[in-house]
Coordinates of C-alpha atoms in Angstrom, one line a residue:
M1 CA 27.6 -79.7 78.8
K2 CA 24.7 -78.4 80.8
R3 CA 22.3 -78.9 77.9
L4 CA 23.5 -82.5 77.4
A5 CA 22.9 -83.2 81.1
T6 CA 19.4 -81.8 80.8
L7 CA 18.7 -83.8 77.6
F8 CA 19.9 -86.9 79.3
I9 CA 17.6 -86.4 82.3
L10 CA 14.6 -85.6 80.2
T11 CA 15.2 -88.6 78.0
I12 CA 15.1 -90.8 81.0
L13 CA 12.0 -89.0 82.2
V14 CA 10.1 -89.4 78.9
T15 CA 11.0 -93.1 78.6
T16 CA 10.6 -94.1 82.3
A17 CA 7.8 -91.9 83.5
G18 CA 7.3 -92.1 87.3
F19 CA 10.9 -92.9 88.2
A20 CA 12.3 -89.4 87.9
K21 CA 14.1 -87.8 90.8
P22 CA 12.0 -85.4 92.9
K23 CA 13.9 -82.3 91.6
H24 CA 12.7 -83.1 88.1
K25 CA 8.9 -82.9 88.1
D26 CA 6.6 -84.0 85.4
L27 CA 3.9 -81.4 85.1
S28 CA 1.8 -82.6 82.3
G29 CA 2.0 -86.4 82.1
N30 CA 1.8 -87.9 78.6
I31 CA 0.7 -85.4 76.0
A32 CA 1.0 -85.4 72.2
I33 CA 0.9 -81.9 70.7
K34 CA 1.8 -81.8 67.1
G35 CA 3.6 -79.0 65.3
E36 CA 6.6 -78.2 63.2
L37 CA 9.9 -76.2 63.5
T38 CA 9.7 -72.7 62.1
K39 CA 13.5 -72.6 61.7
E40 CA 16.4 -74.9 61.9
Y41 CA 17.1 -76.5 65.3
Q42 CA 19.7 -78.9 66.3
Q43 CA 20.4 -79.7 62.6
S44 CA 16.8 -80.3 61.9
P45 CA 15.5 -78.0 59.2
A46 CA 12.5 -75.7 59.4
G47 CA 9.3 -77.6 58.6
T48 CA 10.4 -80.7 60.4
P49 CA 7.4 -82.3 62.2
V50 CA 7.6 -82.3 66.0
I51 CA 5.5 -83.6 68.9
I52 CA 5.6 -82.1 72.3
R53 CA 5.5 -85.0 74.7
R54 CA 5.8 -83.4 78.2
V55 CA 6.1 -80.3 80.3
V56 CA 8.8 -80.7 82.9
K57 CA 9.9 -78.5 85.8
M58 CA 13.7 -78.8 86.5
N59 CA 15.9 -77.4 89.2
N60 CA 19.4 -77.5 87.7
P61 CA 22.4 -77.8 89.9
G62 CA 23.7 -74.4 91.1
E63 CA 20.5 -72.5 90.3
N64 CA 17.9 -71.3 92.7
S65 CA 15.0 -71.0 90.4
D66 CA 12.9 -73.7 88.7
N67 CA 13.0 -73.9 85.0
I68 CA 10.3 -75.1 82.6
Y69 CA 11.4 -77.4 79.8
Y70 CA 9.5 -79.2 77.0
A71 CA 10.3 -82.7 76.0
V72 CA 9.9 -82.6 72.3
E73 CA 10.2 -85.4 69.7
V74 CA 12.0 -84.4 66.5
N75 CA 12.4 -87.0 63.9
G76 CA 12.1 -89.7 66.5
I77 CA 14.8 -88.1 68.7
Q78 CA 14.0 -86.6 72.1
E79 CA 15.0 -83.0 72.5
T80 CA 14.7 -80.6 75.4
I81 CA 13.6 -77.1 74.6
P82 CA 13.5 -74.4 77.4
S83 CA 10.2 -72.5 77.6
D84 CA 11.7 -69.3 76.3
E85 CA 12.8 -71.0 73.1
M86 CA 9.4 -72.5 72.3
G87 CA 8.7 -69.9 69.6
I88 CA 10.6 -72.1 67.2
I89 CA 7.6 -74.5 67.1
A90 CA 4.4 -73.7 65.3
I91 CA 1.6 -75.8 66.8
S92 CA -0.7 -77.6 64.3
A93 CA -4.4 -77.2 64.3
P94 CA -6.0 -79.8 66.7
E95 CA -8.0 -82.7 65.2
T96 CA -9.6 -84.0 68.4
D97 CA -11.0 -82.6 71.6
W98 CA -8.1 -84.1 73.5
E99 CA -5.6 -82.4 71.3
F100 CA -7.5 -79.1 71.6
W101 CA -7.6 -79.0 75.4
Q102 CA -3.9 -80.1 75.6
Q103 CA -3.0 -77.1 73.5
I104 CA -5.2 -74.8 75.6
Y105 CA -3.3 -76.0 78.7
L106 CA 0.0 -75.6 77.0
K107 CA -0.7 -72.1 75.6
N108 CA -2.2 -70.8 78.7
H109 CA 0.5 -72.3 81.0
L110 CA -2.1 -74.3 82.9
Y111 CA 0.3 -77.1 83.6
E112 CA 2.6 -74.8 85.4
Y113 CA -0.4 -73.0 87.1
F114 CA -1.8 -76.1 88.7
N115 CA 1.7 -77.3 89.7
D116 CA 2.5 -74.0 91.4
R117 CA -0.9 -73.5 93.1
G118 CA -2.2 -77.1 93.4
Y119 CA -5.7 -78.2 92.7
K120 CA -6.9 -77.2 96.2
H121 CA -9.3 -80.2 96.4
K122 CA -10.5 -79.3 99.9
L123 CA -11.4 -75.7 98.8
R124 CA -13.1 -77.0 95.7
Q125 CA -15.2 -79.3 97.9
E126 CA -16.3 -76.4 100.1
I127 CA -17.1 -74.4 97.0
D128 CA -19.1 -77.2 95.5
E129 CA -21.2 -77.4 98.7
E130 CA -21.9 -73.7 98.6
C131 CA -22.8 -73.9 94.8
L132 CA -25.2 -76.7 95.4
D133 CA -26.9 -74.7 98.1
Y134 CA -27.2 -71.8 95.7
L135 CA -28.5 -74.0 92.9
D136 CA -31.1 -75.4 95.3
K137 CA -32.4 -71.8 95.8
L138 CA -32.3 -71.3 92.1
N139 CA -34.8 -74.1 91.6
E140 CA -37.4 -71.6 92.8
I141 CA -37.0 -69.8 89.5
A142 CA -36.1 -72.8 87.2
Y143 CA -37.5 -72.6 83.7
Q144 CA -39.5 -75.8 83.0
D145 CA -39.3 -76.7 79.3
D146 CA -37.7 -80.0 78.4
Y147 CA -37.3 -79.0 74.8
I148 CA -35.5 -75.8 75.4
T149 CA -33.4 -77.3 78.1
S150 CA -32.3 -80.1 75.8
Y151 CA -31.5 -77.7 73.0
V152 CA -29.3 -75.5 75.2
Q153 CA -27.8 -78.6 76.8
G154 CA -26.9 -79.8 73.3
I155 CA -24.9 -76.7 72.6
F156 CA -23.2 -76.8 76.0
S157 CA -22.3 -80.5 75.5
K158 CA -20.8 -79.8 72.2
L159 CA -18.5 -77.1 73.8
N160 CA -17.8 -78.5 77.2
A161 CA -14.5 -79.6 78.3
T162 CA -15.2 -83.1 79.6
T163 CA -11.6 -84.3 78.7
I164 CA -9.8 -81.3 80.1
D165 CA -8.1 -82.6 83.2
S166 CA -8.6 -85.8 85.3
N167 CA -7.5 -83.9 88.4
R168 CA -10.6 -81.6 88.1
G169 CA -13.7 -83.5 89.3
E170 CA -16.3 -80.9 88.7
S171 CA -19.5 -82.1 87.0
L172 CA -20.4 -79.8 84.1
N173 CA -24.0 -79.1 83.6
I174 CA -26.6 -76.5 82.5
R175 CA -29.4 -74.8 84.3
I176 CA -32.0 -72.4 82.7
I177 CA -33.7 -69.9 85.0
Q178 CA -36.6 -67.4 84.7
S179 CA -35.2 -63.9 84.5
S180 CA -35.7 -60.9 82.2
E181 CA -32.0 -60.0 82.5
P182 CA -29.7 -61.4 79.7
D183 CA -27.7 -63.4 82.3
A184 CA -25.2 -66.1 82.0
F185 CA -22.6 -67.3 84.4
M186 CA -20.7 -70.5 85.3
L187 CA -20.4 -71.4 88.9
P188 CA -17.0 -72.7 90.0
N189 CA -18.4 -76.2 90.5
G190 CA -19.1 -76.5 86.7
S191 CA -22.8 -75.6 86.7
M192 CA -23.7 -73.2 83.9
V193 CA -26.7 -70.9 84.5
I194 CA -28.5 -69.3 81.6
S195 CA -31.5 -67.0 81.8
T196 CA -34.6 -66.9 79.6
G197 CA -33.7 -63.2 79.2
L198 CA -30.5 -64.1 77.5
L199 CA -32.2 -66.6 75.2
C200 CA -34.6 -63.8 74.2
T201 CA -31.9 -61.1 73.7
L202 CA -29.8 -63.2 71.3
D203 CA -30.8 -64.0 67.7
S204 CA -28.5 -66.9 66.7
E205 CA -27.1 -70.2 68.0
D206 CA -23.6 -68.8 67.3
E207 CA -24.2 -66.0 69.7
L208 CA -25.5 -68.4 72.4
A209 CA -22.5 -70.7 71.8
A210 CA -20.3 -67.7 72.2
V211 CA -21.7 -66.7 75.5
I212 CA -21.4 -70.3 76.8
A213 CA -17.9 -70.5 75.5
C214 CA -16.8 -67.3 77.3
E215 CA -18.1 -68.5 80.6
L216 CA -16.6 -71.9 80.0
G217 CA -13.3 -70.1 79.4
H218 CA -13.4 -68.7 82.9
F219 CA -13.9 -72.2 84.3
V220 CA -11.1 -73.8 82.3
L221 CA -8.7 -71.0 83.3
D222 CA -9.8 -71.5 86.9
H223 CA -10.7 -67.9 87.4
Q224 CA -13.5 -68.5 89.9
V225 CA -11.4 -70.6 92.2
N226 CA -8.4 -68.4 92.0
N227 CA -10.6 -65.3 92.8
I228 CA -12.2 -67.1 95.7
Y229 CA -8.8 -68.3 97.1
R230 CA -7.4 -64.8 96.9
A231 CA -10.6 -63.3 98.6
E232 CA -10.5 -65.9 101.2
R233 CA -6.9 -65.3 102.0
R234 CA -7.7 -61.6 102.5
A235 CA -10.5 -62.2 104.9
K236 CA -10.8 -64.3 108.0
R237 CA -11.7 -67.8 106.6
A238 CA -14.7 -68.6 108.9
A239 CA -16.2 -65.1 108.2
F240 CA -15.7 -65.4 104.5
W241 CA -17.7 -68.7 104.3
A242 CA -20.4 -67.6 106.7
D243 CA -21.2 -64.5 104.7
V244 CA -21.2 -66.0 101.2
F245 CA -25.0 -66.1 100.9
A246 CA -26.0 -63.6 103.5
T247 CA -27.7 -61.6 100.8
T248 CA -29.9 -64.4 99.4
A249 CA -30.5 -65.9 102.9
S250 CA -32.3 -62.8 103.9
A251 CA -34.2 -62.4 100.6
A252 CA -37.8 -63.4 100.0
L253 CA -37.8 -66.5 97.8
D254 CA -41.5 -66.9 97.3
V255 CA -42.7 -67.9 93.9
A256 CA -45.7 -65.9 92.7
Y257 CA -48.4 -67.9 91.1
W258 CA -50.2 -66.2 88.2
D259 CA -53.8 -66.3 89.1
D260 CA -55.2 -66.4 85.6
N261 CA -56.2 -68.8 82.9
E262 CA -53.3 -71.2 82.5
D263 CA -54.2 -71.9 78.8
A264 CA -54.1 -68.3 77.9
Y265 CA -50.3 -68.0 78.0
A266 CA -49.1 -71.6 78.0
V267 CA -47.5 -71.1 81.5
S268 CA -48.9 -72.1 84.9
L269 CA -46.5 -70.1 87.1
V270 CA -43.9 -67.3 86.7
A271 CA -41.4 -66.1 89.2
D272 CA -41.7 -62.7 90.9
I273 CA -39.2 -60.2 89.6
G274 CA -38.3 -59.3 93.1
A275 CA -37.4 -62.9 94.0
I276 CA -35.4 -63.2 90.8
A277 CA -33.4 -60.0 91.6
S278 CA -32.7 -61.3 95.1
L279 CA -31.4 -64.7 93.8
L280 CA -29.3 -63.2 91.2
S281 CA -27.9 -60.4 93.3
I282 CA -24.4 -59.3 92.3
P283 CA -22.9 -59.7 95.9
A284 CA -24.1 -63.2 96.2
T285 CA -22.6 -64.5 92.9
D286 CA -19.5 -62.3 93.1
R287 CA -18.6 -64.0 96.3
L288 CA -18.3 -67.2 94.3
G289 CA -15.4 -65.8 92.3
M290 CA -17.4 -64.4 89.4
K291 CA -16.3 -60.7 89.7
Y292 CA -13.7 -60.9 86.9
K293 CA -10.8 -58.6 86.3
T294 CA -10.6 -57.1 82.7
S295 CA -7.6 -59.3 82.0
Q296 CA -9.6 -62.4 83.0
E297 CA -12.5 -61.4 80.7
I298 CA -10.1 -60.9 77.8
S299 CA -8.2 -64.1 78.3
S300 CA -11.5 -66.0 78.6
D301 CA -12.9 -64.4 75.4
R302 CA -9.6 -65.3 73.6
L303 CA -10.0 -68.9 74.6
A304 CA -13.6 -68.9 73.6
R305 CA -12.8 -67.7 70.1
Q306 CA -10.5 -70.7 69.7
L307 CA -13.1 -73.1 71.0
L308 CA -15.8 -71.7 68.8
A309 CA -13.7 -71.9 65.7
F310 CA -12.7 -75.5 66.5
K311 CA -16.3 -76.5 67.1
G312 CA -17.6 -74.9 63.9
Y313 CA -19.2 -71.9 65.4
N314 CA -18.6 -68.2 64.3
P315 CA -16.2 -66.6 66.8
D316 CA -17.6 -63.2 65.9
G317 CA -20.7 -64.4 67.9
I318 CA -18.9 -63.1 70.9
A319 CA -18.9 -59.5 69.7
S320 CA -22.4 -59.9 68.3
A321 CA -23.9 -61.3 71.6
L322 CA -22.1 -58.7 73.7
G323 CA -23.4 -55.9 71.4
K324 CA -27.1 -57.2 72.0
I325 CA -26.6 -57.4 75.7
I326 CA -25.5 -53.7 75.5
G327 CA -28.5 -53.0 73.5
Y328 CA -30.8 -54.5 76.2
Y329 CA -29.2 -52.4 79.0
N330 CA -29.2 -49.2 76.8
L331 CA -32.9 -49.8 76.1
H332 CA -33.6 -50.0 79.8
Q333 CA -31.3 -46.9 80.5
R334 CA -28.9 -48.8 82.6
N335 CA -25.1 -48.6 82.1
K336 CA -23.7 -49.4 85.5
D337 CA -24.0 -52.1 88.1
I338 CA -25.5 -54.6 85.6
P339 CA -25.3 -58.3 86.7
R340 CA -22.3 -60.2 85.6
Y341 CA -21.0 -57.6 83.2
G342 CA -20.1 -54.6 85.5
S343 CA -20.9 -51.8 83.2
I344 CA -21.5 -51.0 79.5
G345 CA -18.0 -49.8 79.4
N346 CA -16.6 -53.2 80.4
L347 CA -18.7 -54.8 77.7
Q348 CA -17.5 -52.3 75.0
K349 CA -13.9 -53.1 75.9
R350 CA -14.5 -56.8 75.5
I351 CA -16.1 -56.1 72.1
E352 CA -13.0 -54.2 71.0
K353 CA -10.8 -57.2 71.7
A354 CA -13.3 -59.9 70.7
G355 CA -13.5 -59.5 66.9
E356 CA -16.0 -58.2 64.3
S357 CA -19.0 -56.6 65.9
H358 CA -21.6 -57.2 63.1
S359 CA -25.0 -58.5 64.3
L360 CA -25.8 -62.2 63.7
S361 CA -29.3 -63.7 63.2
A362 CA -30.5 -67.2 62.3
R363 CA -34.1 -68.1 61.8
P364 CA -33.8 -71.7 63.2
Y365 CA -32.6 -70.2 66.5
L366 CA -35.5 -67.6 66.5
R367 CA -38.0 -70.4 65.8
T368 CA -36.6 -72.6 68.5
T369 CA -36.7 -69.8 71.2
S370 CA -39.9 -68.1 70.2
D371 CA -41.8 -69.9 73.0
V372 CA -39.2 -68.5 75.5
V373 CA -39.9 -65.0 74.2
S374 CA -43.6 -65.6 74.8
F375 CA -42.8 -66.9 78.3
N376 CA -40.7 -63.9 79.1
A377 CA -43.4 -61.6 77.8
S378 CA -45.9 -63.4 80.1
M379 CA -43.6 -63.1 83.0
N380 CA -43.2 -59.3 82.4
Y381 CA -47.0 -58.9 82.1
A382 CA -47.6 -60.8 85.4
N383 CA -45.1 -58.3 87.0
K384 CA -46.9 -55.4 85.3
R385 CA -43.9 -54.5 83.0
Y386 CA -46.2 -53.8 80.1
K387 CA -43.7 -52.0 77.8
E388 CA -41.2 -54.9 78.0
T389 CA -44.1 -57.3 77.5
A390 CA -45.1 -55.5 74.2
R391 CA -41.4 -55.3 73.1
L392 CA -40.9 -59.0 73.4
I393 CA -44.1 -60.0 71.7
R394 CA -43.3 -57.7 68.8
K395 CA -40.1 -59.6 68.4
N396 CA -42.1 -62.7 67.6
I397 CA -44.4 -60.8 65.4
D398 CA -41.6 -59.2 63.4
N399 CA -40.0 -62.6 63.0
R400 CA -43.4 -64.1 61.8
L401 CA -43.4 -66.5 64.7
A402 CA -46.2 -65.1 66.8
T403 CA -49.1 -67.4 68.0
D404 CA -52.6 -66.5 68.8
N405 CA -51.7 -66.4 72.5
D406 CA -48.8 -63.9 71.6
Y407 CA -51.4 -61.5 70.2
I408 CA -53.6 -61.8 73.3
I409 CA -50.7 -61.0 75.6
L410 CA -49.8 -57.9 73.4
V411 CA -53.5 -56.8 73.5
K412 CA -53.5 -57.0 77.3
A413 CA -50.3 -55.0 77.5
E414 CA -51.4 -52.4 75.1
M415 CA -54.7 -52.0 76.9
A416 CA -52.8 -51.6 80.2
L417 CA -50.7 -48.9 78.6
S418 CA -53.2 -46.8 76.7
N419 CA -56.9 -46.2 76.1
T420 CA -57.3 -44.3 72.8
E421 CA -59.5 -45.0 69.8
E422 CA -56.4 -45.7 67.7
V423 CA -55.0 -48.2 70.2
N424 CA -58.3 -49.9 70.9
N425 CA -59.0 -50.4 67.1
R426 CA -55.5 -51.8 66.7
C427 CA -56.2 -54.2 69.6
L428 CA -59.5 -55.3 68.1
A429 CA -57.7 -56.1 64.8
M430 CA -55.1 -58.1 66.7
L431 CA -57.8 -60.2 68.4
D432 CA -59.4 -60.8 65.0
K433 CA -55.9 -62.0 63.9
A434 CA -55.6 -64.2 66.9
Q435 CA -59.1 -65.7 66.2
E436 CA -58.1 -66.4 62.7
M437 CA -54.9 -68.1 63.8
A438 CA -56.8 -70.3 66.3
G439 CA -58.9 -71.6 63.6
T440 CA -61.4 -74.3 64.5
S441 CA -59.9 -74.7 68.0
P442 CA -61.5 -71.7 69.8
N443 CA -59.3 -69.9 72.3
L444 CA -61.5 -68.9 75.1
D445 CA -59.3 -66.1 76.2
I446 CA -59.7 -64.3 72.8
Y447 CA -63.4 -64.1 73.5
K448 CA -63.0 -62.7 77.0
Q449 CA -60.5 -60.2 76.0
K450 CA -62.6 -59.1 73.1
I451 CA -65.6 -58.6 75.4
L452 CA -63.5 -56.4 77.8
L453 CA -62.2 -54.4 74.8
L454 CA -65.7 -53.8 73.3
M455 CA -67.0 -52.7 76.6
R456 CA -64.2 -50.3 76.9
M457 CA -65.1 -49.0 73.4
N458 CA -68.8 -48.7 74.5
K459 CA -69.8 -51.3 72.0
Q460 CA -72.2 -53.1 74.4
A461 CA -74.4 -54.7 71.7
Q462 CA -71.4 -56.4 70.1
A463 CA -70.0 -57.4 73.6
A464 CA -73.3 -59.0 74.4
D465 CA -73.2 -61.2 71.3
I466 CA -69.7 -62.3 72.1
L467 CA -70.7 -63.0 75.7
K468 CA -73.4 -65.4 74.5
E469 CA -70.9 -67.2 72.4
Y470 CA -68.5 -67.3 75.3
I471 CA -71.1 -68.8 77.6
T472 CA -72.0 -71.4 74.9
L473 CA -68.3 -72.4 74.5
L474 CA -67.8 -72.6 78.3
S475 CA -70.9 -74.7 78.7
A476 CA -69.7 -77.1 76.0
Y477 CA -66.3 -77.2 77.7
E478 CA -67.9 -78.0 81.0
G479 CA -69.9 -80.8 79.3
Q480 CA -66.7 -82.6 78.6
G481 CA -66.6 -83.8 82.1
I482 CA -63.8 -81.7 83.4
E483 CA -62.9 -81.8 87.1
G484 CA -61.0 -79.9 89.8
T485 CA -59.5 -76.5 89.1
E486 CA -60.7 -76.5 85.5
K487 CA -64.3 -77.0 86.5
E488 CA -63.9 -74.3 89.2
W489 CA -62.5 -71.9 86.6
T490 CA -65.3 -72.7 84.1
N491 CA -68.0 -72.1 86.6
K492 CA -66.4 -68.8 87.7
E493 CA -66.2 -67.6 84.0
I494 CA -69.9 -68.6 83.2
G495 CA -70.9 -66.6 86.4
W496 CA -68.9 -63.6 85.2
A497 CA -70.3 -63.8 81.8
N498 CA -73.9 -63.8 83.0
Q499 CA -73.2 -60.9 85.3
M500 CA -71.8 -58.9 82.4
L501 CA -74.9 -59.8 80.3
D502 CA -77.2 -58.5 83.1
R503 CA -75.1 -55.4 83.4
I504 CA -75.4 -54.6 79.7
S505 CA -79.1 -55.2 79.7
R506 CA -79.4 -52.4 82.4
I507 CA -77.3 -49.9 80.5

C-alpha cells in the first residue's frame, strides 16, 4: 500500500511538475537518462528500456528521514524506484553532452548534494571576487602567445561542462602563465590556470586533456567550494577572508625585463622565478579550496576518465601525465611540498587508481608546444638556471624541432656551465648548425656568440674576421632606417664590436 501511495505521488509529480506538495521535493527537474533493466522488475523483463525522468526527495508519513526516489519510465509507465534498488538499471552510454553531465550528476549524487547543502550563491560571489583579484595578480606572469592560448583553449572547450547546471553561474575559462613548474589548477570560479612548465613536461594532447579533465572534475564535484565552506566554518569568517591572500599581498610582484637582444630568443620579457613562486605559493591557492583530500583526488580522476573516454581522448593519459610530473620533481630532487600535488607519494597513489601508466607521446603536440619549450628555456636562462635551460632545449633537439635560436640558447647555457676544449668545440659546432639553419636570413646573435666563444678559445684571428662581418651586418641593418630601441641597440653593438677589434689588435 505504501509503495502504491508513493507511485501515485510521483506520477503526479512527473506529470505536473511545480505543483507538488512541499514534503515531496523535485531535486533534478526534467532529466532523461536512458538505460535498461538488468533483471525483471514489476513484471517487466530484463533488457526492457527505461528512462530516468526525475530524482525526488520524499518524506513518507510516519518516517523521520528523507528518502530518495527515482521516477522511472518503463514501457511508457511511470514507476518509482528507491535509491537502494537502482542497481537493477544499467545506464546506457551517453550520446550528447547533456546526457553525459546528467549521468555524472546522477552517479555522483550531485542532485542530492546541492539539495542538502544549497548552491551558496553569496559564498560563491565572495569567492569569485577573491579569484578575480588573484587572477589580476597572475596577469603579471601571463604567457602571451595567441596561438598556444587558442590551442589549449580548444582542448578546454571540448571538455568543459557548459551545460552542467543552470544554477551554477561560474564562467569557465583558461589562463596560461609563465612558470617552470608543471602546474595546473582550477579556481573555484571556473578559471583554469595552466603553466608553460606543464606544457613542456607533457608529450601529448591526451595527457594535457587528462590534466584539464582532472581539474575540471574537482570543479564539477564542487570540491573547492566545499573545502572553502568547511574551512570558513572552522575559522572566524572575517579573519578567514582577510587572510586569504596575505601571502601574495606581501610578495614582490615585479616583472623582470630581460635586458638582451629581443630577437635572439623570440621573447621580450620573462617573469622572475621569485615572483612566480610568490604568486603560486601553496598557502595562497590552498586557501581557495584546492588542498584536496585523497578521496577527492580519486573521485575527480574517476570522473576525468569517463569524460576523456566520452570525448575521444585516451583515459590512460591521466597516469601518463602524472608519471611525467613525478619525473620532473624527481629530476629536481623534490618529493615533498610540491605545488598542487602535495608529494610524490600522493601522485603515485593517484596513478595506482588512474589506469595504465605507460608513457604517451604525439608529434603534433610536440610540434605545437616546441615554442613553449624554447620560451621556458629562455626563462630559465634569464634566471641563471643553466642546467634546466639545456635540458629543455635538448628536448626540442631530440624531437627534431629545434630552431637556430634554440641552438644559441643551448650554447649560452653550456658556456655558462663549463669551459673545456670538448664543450667549446661542441658549442662551435652548434653555432655552425644554427647558422646553417638560419640560411640567407642572418641571425645577428649567432655572430656575437661565435665571437665570444672564439675569444674564449684564444682564436683571436677568427674572432676578428667574424667581428668585421658582424659590423657590416649591423651597419646594413641600421641603414634600413630603424628607429627607437632598435637603433639604440644597433649603435651599442657596433660600438662593442669596434672595441673588441681594437682589443684584439693590441693582443
